[in-house]
Tab-separated table of C-alpha atoms and ligand atoms in Angstrom:
chain	number	residue	atom	x	y	z
A	1	MET	CA	15.804	3.429	13.033
A	2	LYS	CA	19.245	4.811	12.613
A	3	PRO	CA	19.734	4.338	8.149
A	4	GLY	CA	22.268	1.812	9.352
A	5	ASP	CA	20.320	-0.184	11.331
A	6	ARG	CA	17.354	-0.311	8.846
A	7	MET	CA	19.826	-1.194	6.597
A	8	ARG	CA	20.611	-3.957	8.208
A	9	LEU	CA	17.183	-4.798	8.808
A	10	ILE	CA	16.104	-4.742	5.381
A	11	THR	CA	19.443	-7.052	4.603
A	12	LEU	CA	18.481	-9.524	7.102
A	13	LEU	CA	14.940	-9.813	5.419
A	14	ALA	CA	16.174	-9.977	2.284
A	15	LEU	CA	18.489	-13.096	3.286
A	16	THR	CA	16.014	-14.492	5.815
A	17	MET	CA	13.443	-14.232	2.047
A	18	LEU	CA	16.324	-16.620	0.049
A	19	THR	CA	18.152	-18.546	2.206
A	20	ALA	CA	15.954	-19.197	5.036
A	21	PRO	CA	16.140	-22.899	5.859
A	22	ALA	CA	13.040	-25.379	5.962
A	23	GLN	CA	11.648	-24.868	8.835
A	24	ALA	CA	9.867	-28.094	10.633
A	25	GLU	CA	6.518	-26.857	11.139
A	26	PHE	CA	3.470	-27.480	8.911
A	27	ASN	CA	0.991	-24.949	10.396
A	28	GLY	CA	-0.362	-23.087	7.753
A	29	GLU	CA	-1.073	-20.144	8.484
A	30	GLN	CA	2.160	-18.902	10.620
A	31	LEU	CA	3.975	-19.616	7.672
A	32	TYR	CA	1.655	-17.770	5.830
A	33	ALA	CA	2.371	-15.394	8.072
A	34	ARG	CA	6.177	-15.301	7.980
A	35	ASN	CA	6.300	-15.706	4.838
A	36	CYS	CA	3.776	-14.208	2.873
A	37	ALA	CA	2.092	-11.921	4.940
A	38	ALA	CA	4.800	-9.323	4.650
A	39	CYS	CA	3.774	-8.731	0.244
A	40	HIS	CA	0.140	-9.984	0.569
A	41	GLY	CA	-1.324	-8.259	4.313
A	42	MET	CA	-2.006	-10.611	7.123
A	43	ASP	CA	-5.242	-11.034	5.902
A	44	GLY	CA	-4.448	-11.565	2.257
A	45	LYS	CA	-6.058	-7.825	1.072
A	46	GLY	CA	-2.635	-7.162	-1.065
A	47	GLY	CA	0.155	-5.073	-0.689
A	48	VAL	CA	3.354	-4.832	-2.870
A	49	GLY	CA	1.919	-8.048	-3.647
A	50	VAL	CA	-1.716	-8.690	-5.005
A	51	PRO	CA	-4.921	-9.394	-3.216
A	52	LEU	CA	-5.146	-13.726	-3.077
A	53	ALA	CA	-8.679	-13.573	-0.605
A	54	LEU	CA	-10.826	-13.048	-3.069
A	55	ASP	CA	-13.650	-15.030	-3.966
A	56	ASP	CA	-13.382	-15.000	-7.784
A	57	PHE	CA	-10.069	-15.495	-7.693
A	58	LEU	CA	-10.277	-19.004	-5.516
A	59	ALA	CA	-12.857	-20.106	-7.531
A	60	SER	CA	-11.390	-19.750	-10.661
A	61	VAL	CA	-7.642	-21.449	-9.226
A	62	PRO	CA	-7.714	-24.720	-9.018
A	63	ASP	CA	-4.991	-25.617	-6.131
A	64	SER	CA	-2.527	-26.380	-8.097
A	65	TYR	CA	-1.919	-23.445	-9.715
A	66	LEU	CA	-1.609	-22.129	-5.742
A	67	PHE	CA	0.865	-24.573	-4.881
A	68	LYS	CA	3.103	-23.793	-8.169
A	69	THR	CA	3.083	-20.294	-8.214
A	70	ILE	CA	4.403	-20.912	-4.479
A	71	ARG	CA	7.545	-22.675	-5.371
A	72	ASN	CA	8.312	-21.486	-9.116
A	73	GLY	CA	7.123	-17.582	-7.619
A	74	ARG	CA	6.838	-14.837	-11.053
A	75	PRO	CA	11.074	-14.418	-11.910
A	76	GLY	CA	11.796	-11.063	-12.099
A	77	ARG	CA	8.446	-9.844	-10.899
A	78	VAL	CA	9.012	-9.552	-7.239
A	79	MET	CA	6.915	-12.797	-6.201
A	80	PRO	CA	9.880	-14.882	-5.047
A	81	ALA	CA	10.437	-18.538	-5.474
A	82	PHE	CA	10.075	-20.771	-2.731
A	83	THR	CA	12.541	-22.955	-3.014
A	84	ASN	CA	13.079	-23.091	1.078
A	85	LEU	CA	9.571	-24.917	1.919
A	86	ASP	CA	9.343	-28.091	1.575
A	87	ASP	CA	5.687	-30.007	-0.656
A	88	GLU	CA	4.125	-30.629	2.731
A	89	GLN	CA	4.445	-26.833	3.965
A	90	ILE	CA	3.362	-25.494	1.088
A	91	ARG	CA	0.518	-27.510	0.798
A	92	ALA	CA	-0.600	-26.127	4.367
A	93	ILE	CA	-0.347	-22.818	3.166
A	94	VAL	CA	-2.764	-23.661	0.119
A	95	GLY	CA	-5.355	-24.675	2.873
A	96	HIS	CA	-4.872	-21.611	4.693
A	97	ILE	CA	-5.454	-19.412	1.588
A	98	ARG	CA	-8.308	-21.420	0.951
A	99	SER	CA	-9.785	-21.235	4.398
A	100	TRP	CA	-10.443	-17.441	2.700
A	101	GLY	CA	-13.153	-18.383	0.172
A	102	PRO	CA	-14.502	-21.300	-2.394
A	103	PRO	CA	-12.902	-24.415	-3.025
A	104	GLN	CA	-10.735	-24.583	-5.763
A	105	PRO	CA	-13.161	-25.582	-9.149
A	106	SER	CA	-13.237	-28.697	-11.303
A	107	LEU	CA	-11.166	-27.529	-14.088
A	108	SER	CA	-11.273	-29.195	-17.367
A	109	GLY	CA	-7.469	-30.330	-18.110
A	110	SER	CA	-7.896	-29.994	-22.247
A	111	PRO	CA	-6.082	-27.062	-23.413
A	112	ILE	CA	-7.865	-24.578	-25.709
A	113	LYS	CA	-7.093	-24.060	-29.040
A	114	GLY	CA	-7.921	-21.124	-30.640
A	115	ASN	CA	-6.464	-18.880	-32.844
A	116	ALA	CA	-3.715	-17.071	-31.374
A	117	GLY	CA	-3.913	-14.705	-34.364
A	118	HIS	CA	-7.303	-12.800	-33.906
A	119	GLY	CA	-6.608	-13.225	-30.194
A	120	LYS	CA	-3.699	-10.884	-30.605
A	121	LEU	CA	-6.054	-8.471	-32.380
A	122	LEU	CA	-7.909	-8.519	-29.412
A	123	PHE	CA	-4.945	-8.616	-26.764
A	124	ASP	CA	-3.549	-5.101	-28.248
A	125	LYS	CA	-7.481	-3.606	-28.250
A	126	HIS	CA	-8.620	-4.636	-24.390
A	127	CYS	CA	-5.236	-5.922	-22.387
A	128	ALA	CA	-2.340	-4.778	-23.436
A	129	ALA	CA	-3.238	-0.982	-21.703
A	130	CYS	CA	-2.957	-2.755	-18.041
A	131	HIS	CA	-0.748	-6.024	-19.169
A	132	GLY	CA	1.778	-4.426	-21.640
A	133	ALA	CA	2.562	-4.628	-25.271
A	134	ASN	CA	3.989	-8.451	-24.454
A	135	GLY	CA	2.014	-8.743	-21.282
A	136	GLU	CA	4.373	-8.141	-19.269
A	137	GLY	CA	2.423	-6.311	-16.664
A	138	SER	CA	2.136	-3.156	-14.544
A	139	PRO	CA	5.607	-1.307	-14.083
A	140	GLY	CA	4.863	-1.884	-10.295
A	141	THR	CA	3.101	-4.764	-8.453
A	142	GLY	CA	0.346	-4.874	-5.992
A	143	VAL	CA	-2.300	-2.612	-4.097
A	144	THR	CA	0.066	-0.209	-2.359
A	145	PHE	CA	3.159	1.192	-2.602
A	146	SER	CA	4.859	1.828	-6.374
A	147	ARG	CA	3.924	5.136	-7.103
A	148	PRO	CA	2.364	7.225	-9.498
A	149	ARG	CA	-0.113	4.456	-9.874
A	150	ASP	CA	-3.133	4.517	-12.988
A	151	LEU	CA	-5.023	1.533	-11.383
A	152	PRO	CA	-5.364	0.407	-7.860
A	153	ILE	CA	-4.061	-2.810	-8.390
A	154	LEU	CA	-1.826	-3.103	-10.630
A	155	ALA	CA	-1.566	-5.721	-13.428
A	156	PRO	CA	0.848	-8.922	-13.258
A	157	ALA	CA	2.385	-9.934	-15.835
A	158	LEU	CA	1.252	-12.654	-18.548
A	159	ASN	CA	3.837	-13.487	-20.615
A	160	ASN	CA	5.747	-14.097	-17.109
A	161	PRO	CA	7.368	-18.297	-16.834
A	162	GLY	CA	6.034	-18.947	-13.182
A	163	PHE	CA	2.340	-17.655	-13.982
A	164	LEU	CA	2.424	-19.763	-17.449
A	165	LYS	CA	3.877	-22.400	-16.122
A	166	ALA	CA	1.133	-22.557	-13.204
A	167	ALA	CA	-1.652	-21.481	-14.882
A	168	PRO	CA	-4.134	-24.074	-17.035
A	169	ASP	CA	-5.954	-23.074	-19.889
A	170	GLN	CA	-9.038	-23.413	-18.543
A	171	MET	CA	-8.507	-20.681	-15.589
A	172	ILE	CA	-6.908	-18.448	-17.792
A	173	LYS	CA	-9.984	-18.658	-19.458
A	174	GLN	CA	-12.136	-18.573	-16.272
A	175	THR	CA	-10.156	-15.090	-15.155
A	176	LEU	CA	-11.549	-13.360	-18.799
A	177	MET	CA	-14.992	-14.709	-18.115
A	178	ASN	CA	-15.988	-13.944	-14.760
A	179	GLY	CA	-13.615	-11.274	-14.200
A	180	ARG	CA	-12.353	-10.572	-10.603
A	181	LYS	CA	-15.158	-8.407	-8.893
A	182	GLY	CA	-13.246	-5.756	-6.561
A	183	THR	CA	-10.458	-5.751	-9.221
A	184	PRO	CA	-9.781	-2.923	-12.512
A	185	MET	CA	-9.993	-6.845	-13.748
A	186	VAL	CA	-13.296	-6.874	-15.447
A	187	SER	CA	-15.376	-9.960	-17.105
A	188	PHE	CA	-14.975	-9.591	-21.196
A	189	LEU	CA	-18.388	-11.389	-21.725
A	190	GLU	CA	-19.707	-8.499	-20.042
A	191	MET	CA	-17.642	-6.318	-21.730
A	192	GLY	CA	-18.972	-8.075	-25.659
A	193	LEU	CA	-16.698	-10.802	-26.173
A	194	SER	CA	-18.227	-13.991	-27.045
A	195	GLU	CA	-16.528	-17.392	-26.415
A	196	SER	CA	-14.769	-17.922	-28.729
A	197	ASP	CA	-13.063	-14.531	-29.278
A	198	ILE	CA	-11.430	-15.261	-25.187
A	199	ASN	CA	-10.536	-18.506	-26.563
A	200	ASP	CA	-8.599	-17.004	-29.103
A	201	ILE	CA	-7.198	-15.116	-26.819
A	202	VAL	CA	-6.653	-17.159	-24.129
A	203	SER	CA	-4.924	-18.941	-27.341
A	204	TYR	CA	-2.265	-16.006	-27.869
A	205	VAL	CA	-1.722	-15.429	-24.213
A	206	ARG	CA	-0.302	-19.386	-24.115
A	207	SER	CA	1.855	-18.252	-27.198
A	208	PHE	CA	3.596	-16.007	-24.686
A	209	GLU	CA	5.467	-19.224	-23.781
A	210	ASN	CA	7.282	-19.857	-26.740
A	211	GLU	CA	8.549	-16.359	-26.587
A	212	ASN	CA	9.907	-13.615	-24.744
A	213	GLY	CA	9.129	-14.668	-21.000
A	214	ALA	CA	12.637	-16.261	-20.390
A	215	ALA	CA	13.890	-12.137	-20.656
A	216	THR	CA	11.697	-11.272	-17.935
A	217	SER	CA	13.804	-13.995	-15.423
A	218	ILE	CA	17.374	-12.379	-16.555
A	219	GLN	CA	19.060	-11.423	-13.421
A	220	LEU	CA	22.300	-8.704	-13.586
A	221	GLU	CA	25.262	-10.743	-13.013
A	222	ALA	CA	26.875	-9.153	-9.664
A	223	GLU	CA	30.405	-10.708	-8.920
A	224	THR	CA	30.588	-9.270	-5.626
A	225	PRO	CA	28.581	-7.936	-3.104
A	226	VAL	CA	30.905	-4.037	-1.925
A	227	LEU	CA	32.656	-2.340	-4.735
A	228	VAL	CA	36.007	-1.521	-3.552
A	229	TYR	CA	38.545	0.967	-5.136
A	230	GLU	CA	42.174	1.733	-3.443
A	231	SER	CA	43.120	5.328	-3.883
A	232	SER	CA	46.224	6.619	-4.704
A	233	TYR	CA	45.484	9.564	-2.662
A	234	ASP	CA	45.237	10.217	1.251
A	235	PHE	CA	43.115	9.791	3.307
A	236	ALA	CA	41.380	13.571	3.915
A	237	THR	CA	42.066	14.127	0.072
A	238	THR	CA	40.184	11.002	-0.819
A	239	VAL	CA	37.397	11.927	1.168
A	240	GLU	CA	37.173	15.617	-0.777
A	241	ASN	CA	37.203	13.407	-4.234
A	242	VAL	CA	34.007	11.151	-3.035
A	243	LYS	CA	32.303	14.724	-2.560
A	244	LYS	CA	32.730	16.266	-5.688
A	245	ALA	CA	32.797	13.684	-7.361
A	246	ALA	CA	28.868	12.580	-6.204
A	247	ILE	CA	28.558	16.780	-6.618
A	248	GLY	CA	30.228	16.196	-10.071
A	249	LYS	CA	27.143	13.065	-10.615
A	250	ASN	CA	24.582	15.418	-9.736
A	251	PHE	CA	24.187	13.885	-6.319
A	252	ARG	CA	23.975	16.235	-2.971
A	253	ILE	CA	25.850	15.758	0.497
A	254	ILE	CA	23.409	15.225	2.570
A	255	ARG	CA	26.580	14.258	5.353
A	256	GLU	CA	29.464	13.177	6.260
A	257	GLN	CA	30.373	10.699	9.293
A	258	TYR	CA	32.625	8.126	10.919
A	259	LEU	CA	31.996	4.970	10.863
A	260	ASP	CA	31.828	4.305	14.690
A	261	GLN	CA	29.784	7.383	15.167
A	262	GLY	CA	27.213	7.260	17.404
A	263	MET	CA	28.602	3.494	18.423
A	264	VAL	CA	31.980	4.746	20.892
A	265	GLU	CA	32.004	7.083	23.230
A	266	PRO	CA	32.105	10.953	21.788
A	267	GLY	CA	35.478	11.985	20.735
A	268	THR	CA	36.915	8.104	20.919
A	269	GLU	CA	35.962	7.773	17.044
A	270	ASN	CA	38.116	6.220	14.349
A	271	THR	CA	38.912	9.100	12.196
A	272	GLY	CA	40.470	6.478	9.630
A	273	GLN	CA	37.017	5.296	8.730
A	274	LYS	CA	34.677	7.553	7.245
A	275	MET	CA	31.029	7.017	5.316
A	276	VAL	CA	29.849	9.879	3.282
A	277	TYR	CA	26.172	10.332	2.138
A	278	PHE	CA	24.607	11.573	-0.646
A	279	CYS	CA	21.747	12.166	-2.976
A	280	ASN	CA	19.780	12.823	-5.500
A	281	PHE	CA	16.132	13.543	-5.422
A	282	GLN	CA	15.008	12.290	-9.334
A	283	LEU	CA	16.600	9.134	-8.585
A	284	ILE	CA	15.302	8.481	-5.607
A	285	ASN	CA	11.964	9.319	-6.797
A	286	GLU	CA	12.659	7.389	-10.034
A	287	ALA	CA	13.497	4.072	-8.550
A	288	LEU	CA	10.981	4.328	-5.782
A	289	ALA	CA	8.228	4.757	-8.541
A	290	ILE	CA	9.535	1.192	-9.588
A	291	ASP	CA	9.609	-0.615	-6.111
A	292	PRO	CA	9.524	0.936	-2.791
A	293	ARG	CA	12.142	-1.332	-1.603
A	294	VAL	CA	15.383	1.080	-2.291
A	295	GLY	CA	14.343	3.503	0.456
A	296	LEU	CA	15.681	1.383	2.441
A	297	PHE	CA	18.962	1.630	0.965
A	298	MET	CA	18.916	5.356	0.174
A	299	PRO	CA	20.461	8.095	0.564
A	300	CYS	CA	23.651	6.444	-1.417
A	301	ARG	CA	26.496	6.201	0.939
A	302	VAL	CA	30.404	5.525	-0.264
A	303	THR	CA	32.953	4.333	2.813
A	304	VAL	CA	36.938	5.898	3.100
A	305	VAL	CA	38.773	3.750	5.085
A	306	GLU	CA	42.540	3.804	6.108
A	307	GLN	CA	43.611	0.325	6.840
A	308	ASP	CA	47.654	-0.783	7.023
A	309	GLY	CA	48.487	2.849	5.635
A	310	VAL	CA	46.106	1.690	2.150
A	311	ILE	CA	43.352	3.960	1.691
A	312	LYS	CA	39.817	1.921	0.057
A	313	VAL	CA	36.927	3.196	-1.156
A	314	MET	CA	33.717	1.368	-1.133
A	315	SER	CA	29.829	1.374	-1.955
A	316	ILE	CA	27.288	-1.872	-1.363
A	317	ASN	CA	27.636	-2.960	-5.648
A	318	PRO	CA	23.708	-2.160	-6.927
A	319	LYS	CA	23.858	-5.228	-9.619
A	320	TYR	CA	23.775	-7.251	-6.070
A	321	LEU	CA	20.306	-6.229	-5.032
A	322	SER	CA	18.678	-7.587	-8.063
A	323	PRO	CA	17.935	-11.420	-7.361
A	324	LEU	CA	16.984	-9.803	-3.899
A	325	PHE	CA	14.435	-7.431	-4.833
A	326	ASN	CA	13.726	-10.076	-8.479
A	327	ASN	CA	12.109	-6.890	-10.144
A	328	SER	CA	12.988	-6.826	-13.653
A	329	TYR	CA	11.733	-3.003	-14.005
A	330	LEU	CA	14.257	-2.431	-11.052
A	331	ASN	CA	17.742	-4.229	-12.930
A	332	ARG	CA	17.936	-1.015	-15.057
A	333	ALA	CA	17.653	1.270	-12.176
A	334	CYS	CA	20.260	-0.917	-10.359
A	335	ASN	CA	22.041	-0.814	-14.178
A	336	GLU	CA	22.842	2.827	-13.635
A	337	MET	CA	23.391	3.206	-10.104
A	338	TYR	CA	25.901	0.667	-10.814
A	339	ASP	CA	27.766	2.834	-13.842
A	340	ILE	CA	27.145	6.072	-11.263
A	341	TYR	CA	28.718	4.413	-7.646
A	342	GLU	CA	32.002	2.762	-10.528
A	343	ALA	CA	32.258	6.896	-11.987
A	344	ILE	CA	32.404	8.126	-8.909
A	345	LEU	CA	34.593	5.441	-6.729
A	346	GLU	CA	37.036	5.710	-9.623
A	347	GLU	CA	37.124	9.468	-10.037
A	348	ALA	CA	37.902	9.544	-6.566
A	349	THR	CA	40.758	7.187	-6.564
A	350	LEU	CA	42.565	7.734	-9.800
B	1	LIG	C1	-8.027	-2.459	-16.406
B	1	LIG	C2	-6.161	-3.064	-16.555
B	1	LIG	C3	-7.272	-4.326	-17.153
B	1	LIG	C4	-7.404	-4.783	-18.156
B	1	LIG	C5	-7.466	-3.967	-18.945
B	1	LIG	C6	-7.192	-6.056	-18.317
B	1	LIG	N1	-6.789	-6.592	-16.322
B	1	LIG	FE1	-6.150	-8.785	-16.648
B	1	LIG	N2	-5.408	-8.403	-14.674
B	1	LIG	C7	-6.115	-6.751	-14.545
B	1	LIG	C8	-5.713	-6.602	-13.107
B	1	LIG	C9	-5.228	-5.306	-12.055
B	1	LIG	C10	-5.814	-7.795	-12.766
B	1	LIG	C11	-5.410	-8.653	-11.439
B	1	LIG	C12	-6.255	-8.310	-10.100
B	1	LIG	C13	-6.260	-9.112	-8.905
B	1	LIG	O1	-6.161	-8.744	-8.086
B	1	LIG	O2	-6.446	-10.209	-8.775
B	1	LIG	C14	-5.795	-8.639	-13.989
B	1	LIG	C15	-5.877	-10.272	-13.742
B	1	LIG	C16	-5.796	-10.960	-14.944
B	1	LIG	C17	-5.383	-12.447	-14.916
B	1	LIG	C18	-5.033	-13.277	-13.812
B	1	LIG	C19	-3.409	-13.049	-13.831
B	1	LIG	C20	-3.072	-13.783	-12.674
B	1	LIG	O3	-1.472	-13.355	-11.783
B	1	LIG	O4	-3.469	-14.029	-11.141
B	1	LIG	C21	-5.483	-12.687	-16.395
B	1	LIG	C22	-5.239	-13.987	-17.050
B	1	LIG	C23	-5.195	-11.513	-17.125
B	1	LIG	N3	-5.961	-10.295	-16.378
B	1	LIG	C24	-5.903	-11.475	-18.272
B	1	LIG	C25	-6.120	-10.265	-19.102
B	1	LIG	C26	-6.579	-9.984	-20.900
B	1	LIG	C27	-6.157	-11.028	-21.293
B	1	LIG	C28	-6.926	-9.233	-20.949
B	1	LIG	C29	-7.955	-8.422	-22.366
B	1	LIG	C30	-9.109	-9.265	-22.456
B	1	LIG	C31	-7.146	-8.147	-19.209
B	1	LIG	N4	-6.588	-8.862	-18.150
B	1	LIG	C32	-7.611	-7.332	-18.885
B	1	LIG	C33	-6.439	-5.324	-14.970
B	1	LIG	C34	-6.963	-5.522	-16.276
B	2	LIG	C1	8.695	-10.266	-1.921
B	2	LIG	C2	7.077	-9.855	-2.028
B	2	LIG	C3	5.738	-10.899	-1.730
B	2	LIG	C4	6.161	-12.092	-1.398
B	2	LIG	C5	6.910	-12.451	0.344
B	2	LIG	C6	5.215	-13.129	-1.448
B	2	LIG	N1	4.787	-12.495	-3.085
B	2	LIG	FE1	3.193	-13.452	-3.805
B	2	LIG	N2	2.910	-12.181	-4.734
B	2	LIG	C7	3.638	-11.234	-5.016
B	2	LIG	C8	3.679	-10.039	-6.190
B	2	LIG	C9	4.593	-8.455	-6.381
B	2	LIG	C10	2.918	-10.908	-7.168
B	2	LIG	C11	2.081	-10.350	-8.519
B	2	LIG	C12	3.394	-10.227	-9.442
B	2	LIG	C13	2.859	-9.773	-10.383
B	2	LIG	O1	2.365	-8.447	-10.402
B	2	LIG	O2	2.956	-10.115	-11.510
B	2	LIG	C14	2.378	-12.058	-6.478
B	2	LIG	C15	1.431	-12.843	-6.804
B	2	LIG	C16	0.839	-14.388	-5.983
B	2	LIG	C17	0.526	-15.361	-6.634
B	2	LIG	C18	-0.876	-15.601	-7.892
B	2	LIG	C19	-1.679	-14.189	-7.589
B	2	LIG	C20	-2.920	-14.263	-8.471
B	2	LIG	O3	-3.814	-13.284	-8.215
B	2	LIG	O4	-3.209	-15.018	-9.573
B	2	LIG	C21	0.033	-16.048	-5.417
B	2	LIG	C22	-0.902	-17.525	-5.351
B	2	LIG	C23	1.197	-15.790	-4.703
B	2	LIG	N3	1.784	-15.035	-5.168
B	2	LIG	C24	1.130	-16.480	-3.491
B	2	LIG	C25	2.439	-15.630	-2.284
B	2	LIG	C26	2.182	-16.898	-1.402
B	2	LIG	C27	1.325	-18.352	-0.843
B	2	LIG	C28	2.806	-16.265	-0.656
B	2	LIG	C29	3.795	-16.961	0.439
B	2	LIG	C30	4.619	-18.319	0.486
B	2	LIG	C31	3.633	-15.467	-1.161
B	2	LIG	N4	2.646	-15.011	-2.633
B	2	LIG	C32	4.745	-14.256	-1.429
B	2	LIG	C33	4.321	-10.673	-4.246
B	2	LIG	C34	4.900	-11.613	-3.019
């Protein structure tokens, strides 16, 4: 596939995820295949998302947890909110996930009252190494792709508003008591904690609700999908300026080509429209480590076009990717890329 095609494909995929109209069908298997399999795997073994076909997982969560997780997603943690599915469709998906393992447990709905202060001490000691000092989760998600990885499955965020809204106290407790066999999440009863210690930790995790959970749901403000600058130079000079500015920002120029090159007869390309491709391997590797999907937007490219005598320089707006990716770790990289693009466009046109 050509880079341009790949770009179009992934944009389409991302947009479909955001805006797909409600489908008039209630076949859980098909709905799962269309909406979830790309991240959780066709058979629920995991991917960019965590595994779902796990006996210990399914034995510890009520259907309402699955339902709310699908409806509200996990803001800033890749897992989207499926606002485009209606209740019946979500229930069909829940039914399909259930077919992989035990029926839902009957958990008592009563909240757990432990000592959150003591729970914090235990959390710092036993949980923070994987789930983050403030429960913000591993940098990276699921079982594949994110690099580097220190765990076969990366730990989910526990301070996430989507998780906290979906998870009853008793489910969190079950997870700590039993662990999830086949994952790095072990039984803390077996690790020597008492049931009362575990209650204290549950109370501490619950207290994230009042604190910084919302921080993970911040999205970058992007006014436009594309950054556009008008150049005060002629076409050829502007193209050279773009290359110089990119090199000045530690990028390597990969190639330049006409916008319609390969799509029209050689020699008949519109010579007033050019794309400059450049890349910086360190930056790419850093971004890939956070979210493999950015690979689909690499290498960086800037387009120079001549329109009615006006020379315009354009690039994608990296901040615009923030809501599509729903990955708070990626926001920092998007912000950095935004600054770099702006600097290059400014330098090339001023
Ligand atoms: C060695 C790393 C590691 C440690 C230590 C660890 N966890 Fe986990 N935890 C994980 C992983 C990985 C998962 C996801 C398992 C899966 O695939 O379902 C998980 C899942 C969970 C879940 C379920 C979250 C969800 O989205 O379903 C909770 C709750 C949880 N852990 C709490 C804790 C607490 C509290 C501690 C400390 C007492 C702790 N964990 C210690 C790695 C760890
Ligand atoms: C773009 C990738 C992506 C898609 C699409 C996606 N998920 Fe997720 N999902 C994730 C990630 C990543 C997590 C873990 C979040 C974390 O690490 O904090 C997750 C978590 C979950 C959880 C919580 C698991 C647990 O251990 O508690 C459930 C349930 C879930 N997803 C179900 C679904 C279903 C059902 C669909 C389709 C309707 C879906 N997901 C679509 C990425 C995705």
